[in-house]
Amino acid sequence: SDKGFSPKFNERDGEVERRSLNGLYVVENGRPRNPVGRTGLTGRGLLGRWGPNHAADPVVTRWKRDRSGNKIAHPVTGKNILQFVAIKRRDCGEWAIPGGMVDPGEKISTTLKREFEEEALNSLQKSPEEKAELEKRLHKLFSQEHFVVYRGYVDDPRNTDNAWMETEAVNYHDETGETMDNLPLEAGDDAGIVKWVDISEKLKLYASHSYFIKLVTEKQGAHWSEDPGPECCE
């Protein structure tokens, strides 16, 4: 309703990215239309922007190991068990991937690292020296080759007819465990609790996060389900 508010939808609007990861969306009567369908809620709702709201979800993983440092395999499937850094969200109490909104003008790679530091390592409460040390250790993990798990629209409880969440979920895998083993996990920002969680289909996670985690286990060849699935036919 603000007379001075005339966003440039479907393009980069100054520092704000109003383009969708899913391509062009319809703008009707000056309001963007949710490309996936109706939600029963009009307006912007709880989201910060009309149209696409961009988030980034860093999936940081390592292999579960015993005291001697050997990988632990699942007794039924024989596949190694993967762990990821999970946070318990303060707003709804559900377990989730630590992630958050992309700041105006910020690169996705920067958001992924910043959100992980803030939510899983409580970097906002650290001294400049401690923060620099964290940065140094994380640089190796976040600058290595990574796997883009998903880019696009996400089914989020806050979506409305005119505003919706989109995310880029990226897996940073610490193959040896050396980088993450020395980092003290500490909940910060929007997180109530943070810890390493064993991955399996039994996990119940926030929004689309279970789907992202499943894609990561497939990529890493890790354990997911005890159910072998339908028997193959001759």
CSV table of N, CA and C in Angstrom, one decimal, residues 85 87 90 98 113-128 130-132 134-135 138 180 183-195:
chain,number,residue,atom,x,y,z
A,85,VAL,N,24.8,-32.0,10.7
A,85,VAL,CA,24.6,-31.0,11.8
A,85,VAL,C,23.2,-30.5,11.7
A,87,ILE,N,19.8,-28.6,13.7
A,87,ILE,CA,19.4,-27.6,14.8
A,87,ILE,C,18.0,-27.9,15.1
A,90,ARG,N,13.9,-22.8,17.2
A,90,ARG,CA,13.2,-22.2,18.3
A,90,ARG,C,11.7,-21.9,18.0
A,98,PRO,N,20.6,-26.2,9.5
A,98,PRO,CA,20.8,-24.8,9.9
A,98,PRO,C,20.8,-24.0,8.6
A,113,LYS,N,27.7,-20.2,4.4
A,113,LYS,CA,28.8,-20.2,5.4
A,113,LYS,C,28.3,-19.4,6.7
A,114,ARG,N,27.8,-18.2,6.4
A,114,ARG,CA,27.4,-17.3,7.5
A,114,ARG,C,26.3,-18.0,8.4
A,115,GLU,N,25.3,-18.5,7.7
A,115,GLU,CA,24.2,-19.1,8.5
A,115,GLU,C,24.7,-20.3,9.3
A,116,PHE,N,25.6,-21.1,8.7
A,116,PHE,CA,26.1,-22.3,9.5
A,116,PHE,C,26.9,-21.8,10.7
A,117,GLU,N,27.7,-20.7,10.5
A,117,GLU,CA,28.5,-20.2,11.7
A,117,GLU,C,27.5,-19.6,12.7
A,118,GLU,N,26.5,-18.9,12.3
A,118,GLU,CA,25.6,-18.2,13.3
A,118,GLU,C,24.8,-19.2,14.0
A,119,GLU,N,24.2,-20.2,13.3
A,119,GLU,CA,23.2,-21.1,13.9
A,119,GLU,C,23.9,-22.3,14.6
A,120,ALA,N,24.9,-22.9,14.0
A,120,ALA,CA,25.5,-24.1,14.6
A,120,ALA,C,26.8,-23.9,15.4
A,121,LEU,N,27.4,-22.7,15.2
A,121,LEU,CA,28.6,-22.4,16.0
A,121,LEU,C,28.5,-21.2,16.8
A,122,ASN,N,27.3,-20.5,16.8
A,122,ASN,CA,27.1,-19.4,17.6
A,122,ASN,C,28.1,-18.2,17.4
A,123,SER,N,28.5,-18.0,16.2
A,123,SER,CA,29.6,-17.0,15.9
A,123,SER,C,29.2,-15.6,16.3
A,124,LEU,N,27.9,-15.3,16.4
A,124,LEU,CA,27.6,-13.9,16.8
A,124,LEU,C,28.0,-13.5,18.2
A,125,GLN,N,28.1,-14.6,19.0
A,125,GLN,CA,28.5,-14.4,20.4
A,125,GLN,C,30.0,-14.5,20.7
A,126,LYS,N,30.8,-14.8,19.6
A,126,LYS,CA,32.2,-15.0,19.8
A,126,LYS,C,33.0,-13.7,19.7
A,127,SER,N,34.2,-13.8,20.3
A,127,SER,CA,35.1,-12.6,20.2
A,127,SER,C,35.7,-12.6,18.8
A,128,PRO,N,36.2,-11.4,18.3
A,128,PRO,CA,36.8,-11.4,17.0
A,128,PRO,C,37.9,-12.4,16.7
A,130,GLU,N,38.1,-15.5,18.2
A,130,GLU,CA,37.5,-16.8,18.1
A,130,GLU,C,36.8,-16.9,16.7
A,131,LYS,N,36.2,-15.8,16.3
A,131,LYS,CA,35.5,-15.8,15.0
A,131,LYS,C,36.5,-16.0,13.9
A,132,ALA,N,37.7,-15.4,14.0
A,132,ALA,CA,38.7,-15.5,12.9
A,132,ALA,C,39.2,-17.0,12.9
A,134,LEU,N,37.4,-19.7,13.8
A,134,LEU,CA,36.3,-20.5,13.2
A,134,LEU,C,36.4,-20.3,11.6
A,135,GLU,N,36.5,-19.1,11.2
A,135,GLU,CA,36.6,-18.8,9.8
A,135,GLU,C,37.7,-19.6,9.1
A,138,LEU,N,36.8,-23.3,8.9
A,138,LEU,CA,35.6,-23.6,8.0
A,138,LEU,C,36.0,-23.3,6.6
A,180,MET,N,35.5,-30.9,11.1
A,180,MET,CA,34.4,-30.7,12.0
A,180,MET,C,34.6,-31.2,13.4
A,183,LEU,N,35.6,-28.6,15.8
A,183,LEU,CA,34.7,-27.4,15.9
A,183,LEU,C,33.7,-27.6,17.0
A,184,PRO,N,33.6,-26.8,18.0
A,184,PRO,CA,32.6,-26.9,19.0
A,184,PRO,C,31.2,-26.5,18.5
A,185,LEU,N,30.3,-27.4,18.4
A,185,LEU,CA,28.9,-27.1,18.0
A,185,LEU,C,28.3,-26.3,19.2
A,186,GLU,N,27.6,-25.2,18.8
A,186,GLU,CA,27.0,-24.4,19.9
A,186,GLU,C,25.8,-23.7,19.3
A,187,ALA,N,24.6,-23.9,19.8
A,187,ALA,CA,23.4,-23.3,19.2
A,187,ALA,C,23.5,-21.8,19.4
A,188,GLY,N,23.1,-21.1,18.3
A,188,GLY,CA,23.0,-19.7,18.3
A,188,GLY,C,21.9,-19.2,17.4
A,189,ASP,N,21.6,-17.9,17.5
A,189,ASP,CA,20.7,-17.2,16.6
A,189,ASP,C,19.3,-17.9,16.8
A,190,ASP,N,18.8,-18.6,15.7
A,190,ASP,CA,17.4,-19.1,15.7
A,190,ASP,C,17.4,-20.6,16.3
A,191,ALA,N,18.5,-21.1,16.7
A,191,ALA,CA,18.6,-22.5,17.1
A,191,ALA,C,18.5,-22.7,18.6
A,192,GLY,N,17.7,-23.7,19.0
A,192,GLY,CA,17.6,-24.0,20.4
A,192,GLY,C,18.7,-25.0,20.8
A,193,ILE,N,18.9,-26.0,20.0
A,193,ILE,CA,19.9,-27.0,20.3
A,193,ILE,C,20.6,-27.3,18.9
A,194,VAL,N,21.8,-27.7,19.0
A,194,VAL,CA,22.5,-28.1,17.8
A,194,VAL,C,23.3,-29.4,18.1
A,195,LYS,N,23.3,-30.4,17.2
A,195,LYS,CA,24.0,-31.6,17.4
A,195,LYS,C,24.2,-32.4,16.1
